[in-house]
CSV table of C-alpha atoms and ligand atoms in Angstrom, one decimal:
chain,number,residue,atom,x,y,z
A,392,UNK,CA,148.2,82.1,91.3
A,393,UNK,CA,150.4,84.4,93.4
A,394,UNK,CA,149.0,86.3,96.4
A,395,UNK,CA,149.2,89.6,94.7
A,396,UNK,CA,147.4,88.6,91.6
A,397,UNK,CA,144.9,86.7,93.7
A,398,UNK,CA,144.2,89.8,95.8
A,399,UNK,CA,143.9,91.8,92.6
A,400,UNK,CA,141.4,89.4,91.1
A,401,UNK,CA,139.4,89.2,94.3
A,402,UNK,CA,139.4,92.9,94.6
A,403,UNK,CA,138.2,93.3,91.0
A,404,UNK,CA,135.5,90.7,91.6
A,405,UNK,CA,134.4,92.4,94.8
A,406,UNK,CA,134.2,95.7,93.0
A,407,UNK,CA,132.3,94.3,90.1
A,408,UNK,CA,129.9,92.4,92.3
A,409,UNK,CA,129.4,95.4,94.5
A,410,UNK,CA,128.5,97.5,91.5
A,411,UNK,CA,126.5,94.8,89.9
A,412,UNK,CA,124.7,93.0,92.7
A,413,UNK,CA,121.4,94.8,92.1
A,414,UNK,CA,121.6,94.6,88.4
A,415,UNK,CA,122.3,90.9,88.5
A,416,UNK,CA,119.5,90.5,91.1
A,417,UNK,CA,117.0,92.4,89.0
A,418,UNK,CA,117.9,90.4,86.0
A,419,UNK,CA,117.3,87.1,87.8
A,420,UNK,CA,113.9,88.2,89.0
A,421,UNK,CA,113.1,89.8,85.7
A,422,UNK,CA,113.3,86.5,83.8
A,423,UNK,CA,116.5,87.6,82.2
A,424,UNK,CA,117.2,89.5,79.0
A,425,UNK,CA,116.1,86.6,76.8
A,426,UNK,CA,112.6,86.8,78.0
A,427,UNK,CA,112.5,90.5,78.6
A,428,UNK,CA,114.5,92.0,75.7
A,429,UNK,CA,113.3,95.6,76.0
A,430,UNK,CA,115.8,96.8,78.5
A,431,UNK,CA,116.9,100.4,77.7
A,432,UNK,CA,120.3,101.4,76.8
A,433,UNK,CA,121.4,102.3,80.3
A,434,UNK,CA,120.5,98.9,81.7
A,435,UNK,CA,122.1,97.2,78.8
A,436,UNK,CA,125.3,99.1,79.4
A,437,UNK,CA,125.4,98.3,83.1
A,438,UNK,CA,124.5,94.7,82.4
A,439,UNK,CA,127.4,94.3,80.2
A,440,UNK,CA,129.7,96.2,82.5
A,441,UNK,CA,129.1,93.9,85.4
A,442,UNK,CA,128.7,90.6,83.6
A,443,UNK,CA,131.7,88.4,84.7
A,444,UNK,CA,133.8,87.0,82.0
A,445,UNK,CA,133.3,83.3,81.2
A,446,UNK,CA,136.6,82.5,83.0
A,447,UNK,CA,135.6,84.2,86.2
A,448,UNK,CA,134.5,82.2,89.1
A,449,UNK,CA,130.8,81.2,89.4
A,450,UNK,CA,130.4,83.7,92.3
A,451,UNK,CA,127.5,85.6,90.7
A,452,UNK,CA,125.2,82.7,91.4
A,453,UNK,CA,125.8,83.1,95.1
A,454,UNK,CA,125.6,86.9,94.9
A,455,UNK,CA,122.2,86.8,93.2
A,456,UNK,CA,120.9,85.4,96.5
A,457,UNK,CA,120.7,89.0,97.7
A,458,UNK,CA,121.8,89.1,101.3
A,459,UNK,CA,119.7,92.1,102.5
A,460,UNK,CA,121.8,95.1,103.4
A,461,UNK,CA,120.9,97.0,106.6
A,462,UNK,CA,121.3,100.3,104.8
A,463,UNK,CA,119.9,101.6,101.6
A,464,UNK,CA,122.1,100.9,98.6
A,465,UNK,CA,123.0,104.3,97.2
A,466,UNK,CA,123.8,102.8,93.8
A,467,UNK,CA,120.4,101.3,93.1
A,468,UNK,CA,119.9,101.4,89.3
A,469,UNK,CA,116.4,102.8,88.7
A,470,UNK,CA,116.8,102.1,85.0
A,471,UNK,CA,117.6,98.4,85.4
A,472,UNK,CA,114.1,97.5,84.1
A,473,UNK,CA,111.6,99.4,82.0
A,474,UNK,CA,108.6,101.1,83.7
A,475,UNK,CA,106.8,101.3,80.3
A,476,UNK,CA,107.0,97.8,78.9
A,477,UNK,CA,104.0,95.8,80.1
A,478,UNK,CA,106.3,92.7,80.4
A,479,UNK,CA,108.6,94.4,82.8
A,480,UNK,CA,108.1,93.6,86.5
A,481,UNK,CA,108.6,97.4,87.1
A,482,UNK,CA,105.9,98.5,84.7
A,483,UNK,CA,103.9,101.4,86.3
A,484,UNK,CA,100.2,101.2,85.4
A,485,UNK,CA,97.7,103.7,86.7
A,486,UNK,CA,95.0,106.2,85.6
A,487,UNK,CA,97.6,108.3,83.8
A,488,UNK,CA,99.5,105.4,82.4
A,489,UNK,CA,97.6,102.8,80.3
A,490,UNK,CA,99.1,99.5,79.3
A,491,UNK,CA,100.6,99.6,75.9
A,492,UNK,CA,99.2,97.8,74.0
A,493,UNK,CA,95.9,98.4,75.8
A,494,UNK,CA,94.9,94.8,75.3
A,495,UNK,CA,98.2,93.3,76.4
A,496,UNK,CA,98.2,89.7,77.4
A,497,UNK,CA,101.1,88.3,79.5
A,498,UNK,CA,103.0,85.5,77.7
A,499,UNK,CA,103.6,83.2,80.7
A,500,UNK,CA,100.5,82.8,82.8
A,501,UNK,CA,100.5,79.9,85.2
A,502,UNK,CA,98.3,78.5,88.0
A,503,UNK,CA,100.2,79.3,91.3
A,504,UNK,CA,100.3,76.4,93.8
A,505,UNK,CA,98.2,78.2,96.4
A,506,UNK,CA,94.5,78.1,97.4
A,507,UNK,CA,92.9,80.1,94.6
A,508,UNK,CA,89.3,81.2,95.0
A,509,UNK,CA,88.6,82.3,91.4
A,510,UNK,CA,91.2,80.2,89.7
A,511,UNK,CA,92.9,83.1,88.0
A,512,UNK,CA,96.5,82.7,86.9
A,513,UNK,CA,99.5,84.9,87.5
A,514,UNK,CA,102.7,85.3,85.6
A,515,UNK,CA,105.3,82.6,86.1
A,516,UNK,CA,107.7,84.9,87.9
A,517,UNK,CA,105.1,85.7,90.5
A,518,UNK,CA,104.0,82.1,91.2
A,519,UNK,CA,107.0,81.0,93.3
A,520,UNK,CA,107.3,84.1,95.5
A,521,UNK,CA,103.6,84.0,96.1
A,522,UNK,CA,103.7,80.4,97.3
A,523,UNK,CA,106.8,81.1,99.4
A,524,UNK,CA,105.0,84.1,101.0
A,525,UNK,CA,101.9,82.0,101.8
A,526,UNK,CA,104.1,79.3,103.3
A,527,UNK,CA,105.9,81.9,105.4
A,528,UNK,CA,102.6,83.4,106.7
A,529,UNK,CA,101.7,79.9,107.9
A,530,UNK,CA,105.1,78.9,109.3
A,531,UNK,CA,105.9,82.2,110.9
A,532,UNK,CA,102.5,83.4,112.1
A,533,UNK,CA,100.1,80.5,111.7
A,534,UNK,CA,98.1,82.4,109.2
A,535,UNK,CA,96.3,80.8,106.2
A,536,UNK,CA,96.0,83.0,103.1
A,537,UNK,CA,94.1,82.5,99.9
A,538,UNK,CA,94.4,84.0,96.5
A,539,UNK,CA,91.3,86.0,95.6
A,540,UNK,CA,92.3,87.1,92.2
A,541,UNK,CA,95.2,87.4,89.9
A,542,UNK,CA,95.3,88.1,86.1
A,543,UNK,CA,92.3,89.7,84.6
A,544,UNK,CA,92.1,90.1,80.9
A,545,UNK,CA,91.2,93.3,79.1
A,546,UNK,CA,87.8,91.9,78.2
A,547,UNK,CA,87.2,90.8,81.8
A,548,UNK,CA,88.1,94.3,83.0
A,549,UNK,CA,85.6,95.7,80.4
A,550,UNK,CA,82.8,93.8,82.1
A,551,UNK,CA,83.9,94.5,85.6
A,552,UNK,CA,84.1,98.2,84.9
A,553,UNK,CA,80.8,98.3,83.0
A,554,UNK,CA,79.0,96.5,85.8
A,555,UNK,CA,80.5,98.9,88.4
A,556,UNK,CA,79.4,101.9,86.3
A,557,UNK,CA,75.9,100.5,85.8
A,558,UNK,CA,75.5,99.8,89.6
A,559,UNK,CA,77.2,102.9,91.0
A,560,UNK,CA,77.7,105.5,88.2
A,561,UNK,CA,81.0,106.3,86.5
A,562,UNK,CA,82.3,108.8,89.1
A,563,UNK,CA,82.1,106.2,91.8
A,564,UNK,CA,83.3,103.3,89.5
A,565,UNK,CA,86.4,105.3,88.7
A,566,UNK,CA,87.4,105.4,92.3
A,567,UNK,CA,87.5,101.6,92.9
A,568,UNK,CA,87.6,99.8,89.5
A,569,UNK,CA,90.2,100.6,86.9
A,570,UNK,CA,89.2,101.3,83.4
A,571,UNK,CA,90.2,98.6,80.9
A,572,UNK,CA,93.8,98.9,80.0
A,573,UNK,CA,94.6,100.7,83.3
A,574,UNK,CA,94.4,97.7,85.7
A,575,UNK,CA,97.5,96.2,87.2
A,576,UNK,CA,95.6,92.9,87.2
A,577,UNK,CA,96.0,92.8,83.4
A,578,UNK,CA,99.8,92.6,83.9
A,579,UNK,CA,99.5,89.3,85.7
A,580,UNK,CA,101.8,90.8,88.3
A,581,UNK,CA,99.1,91.8,90.8
A,582,UNK,CA,97.2,89.6,93.3
A,583,UNK,CA,94.3,90.2,95.7
A,584,UNK,CA,94.9,88.2,98.8
A,585,UNK,CA,92.4,87.2,101.5
A,586,UNK,CA,92.3,85.4,104.8
A,587,UNK,CA,91.3,81.7,104.5
A,588,UNK,CA,88.7,82.5,107.1
A,589,UNK,CA,87.1,85.0,104.7
A,590,UNK,CA,87.2,87.8,107.3
A,591,UNK,CA,87.1,91.2,105.6
A,592,UNK,CA,87.7,89.9,102.1
A,593,UNK,CA,88.2,92.8,99.7
A,594,UNK,CA,87.3,95.2,102.4
A,595,UNK,CA,89.3,97.9,104.0
A,596,UNK,CA,89.0,96.1,107.4
A,597,UNK,CA,91.3,93.4,106.0
A,598,UNK,CA,94.1,95.8,106.9
A,599,UNK,CA,93.2,95.3,110.6
A,600,UNK,CA,93.1,91.5,110.5
A,601,UNK,CA,96.1,89.4,111.5
A,602,UNK,CA,96.5,88.4,107.9
A,603,UNK,CA,96.4,91.9,106.6
A,604,UNK,CA,98.9,93.2,109.2
A,605,UNK,CA,101.3,90.4,108.4
A,606,UNK,CA,101.1,91.0,104.7
A,607,UNK,CA,101.6,94.8,105.1
A,608,UNK,CA,104.7,94.2,107.2
A,609,UNK,CA,106.2,91.3,105.3
A,610,UNK,CA,105.2,91.3,101.7
A,611,UNK,CA,108.3,93.2,100.7
A,612,UNK,CA,110.5,90.3,101.8
A,613,UNK,CA,109.0,88.3,98.9
A,614,UNK,CA,109.1,91.0,96.3
A,615,UNK,CA,105.6,92.3,96.7
A,616,UNK,CA,104.3,95.9,97.3
A,617,UNK,CA,101.1,97.0,99.1
A,618,UNK,CA,100.2,99.0,96.0
A,619,UNK,CA,97.4,101.2,97.3
A,620,UNK,CA,98.3,102.6,100.8
A,621,UNK,CA,95.6,104.5,102.8
A,622,UNK,CA,97.6,107.7,102.8
A,623,UNK,CA,98.5,107.8,99.1
A,624,UNK,CA,95.1,107.9,97.3
A,625,UNK,CA,95.9,111.2,95.5
A,626,UNK,CA,99.2,109.6,94.2
A,627,UNK,CA,98.0,106.1,93.2
A,628,UNK,CA,94.5,107.2,92.2
A,629,UNK,CA,92.9,104.3,94.0
A,630,UNK,CA,91.3,103.8,97.3
A,631,UNK,CA,93.1,102.0,100.1
A,632,UNK,CA,93.3,98.3,99.2
A,633,UNK,CA,95.1,96.3,101.9
A,634,UNK,CA,94.5,93.1,100.0
A,635,UNK,CA,96.1,94.2,96.7
A,636,UNK,CA,99.7,93.4,96.3
A,637,UNK,CA,101.9,93.9,93.2
A,638,UNK,CA,104.9,91.8,92.4
A,639,UNK,CA,107.9,94.1,91.7
A,640,UNK,CA,110.8,91.7,92.5
A,641,UNK,CA,113.0,91.5,95.6
A,642,UNK,CA,115.6,94.2,94.7
A,643,UNK,CA,113.0,97.0,94.1
A,644,UNK,CA,110.8,95.8,97.0
A,645,UNK,CA,113.8,96.0,99.3
A,646,UNK,CA,114.8,99.4,97.9
A,647,UNK,CA,111.3,100.8,98.6
A,648,UNK,CA,111.3,99.2,102.1
A,649,UNK,CA,114.7,100.6,102.9
A,650,UNK,CA,114.0,104.1,101.6
A,651,UNK,CA,110.5,104.3,103.0
A,652,UNK,CA,109.0,105.2,99.6
A,653,UNK,CA,105.6,103.5,99.4
A,654,UNK,CA,104.4,104.1,95.8
A,655,UNK,CA,105.9,103.4,92.4
A,656,UNK,CA,104.7,106.8,91.2
A,657,UNK,CA,106.8,108.6,93.8
A,658,UNK,CA,109.8,106.4,93.4
A,659,UNK,CA,110.0,106.7,89.7
A,660,UNK,CA,108.7,110.2,89.5
A,661,UNK,CA,105.9,109.5,87.1
A,662,UNK,CA,102.3,110.8,87.1
A,663,UNK,CA,99.4,109.0,88.7
A,664,UNK,CA,96.4,110.7,90.2
A,665,UNK,CA,92.7,110.2,90.6
A,666,UNK,CA,91.5,111.3,87.2
A,667,UNK,CA,92.0,109.9,83.7
A,668,UNK,CA,93.5,112.2,81.2
A,669,UNK,CA,91.2,113.4,78.4
B,3,ZN,ZN1,93.5,94.0,93.1
């Protein structure tokens, strides 16, 4: 290959990869199109546009490793994954947005290889990053984490919610327990994390523990979002939960971190709020 054609090919590859890095990354974290076929037309187009030809070099494998950029990527594709499909790692579930179908069950629940208090599974795509995050908390900060809860079924949420209503009344229950079909835990993408010491488990004071602080600062590096920040209750509709983390994948977690946007509702411009419609 001559120098000129080599340059041209490298230039084309760089351009394609620059444009496609986030799409490719999202695809990798989203289990790929085969498992998650409901990408919309926009993402399908961009997926095709950036997909290297079979004769291109295997560079996309290396690119998918997502070297973090120090500046926000202006070309982040907000349509790369669905926010409506319950199988999508970007699905937005809140009081205004029920799961559809309301009794959705994730297809690929597994037991993550971490200490697991209630033995609840998570989706396969969450398992690895969760274990990596727990290992990093240990190696970087000497902190031991445990999984408090993961996937909860529609039926489980029915009993959790009904018990809360019986004990505290519906108005109160609606502030701290999602109605069935409105819980992120039903997606298999959300986890409640506690300190192995048990300090402040499922309590707002967890945010002040070393474990809670480390998670708040570092969860994004593993593709997780602190889903219910203290200053966004009117947006998310739920009280501050420093223990509740939602897996959204590394590209979106990085985008939110870099742009300073802290809720999915604000980033995607979709309704949330503290009341249920109807
Ligand atoms: Zn939770």
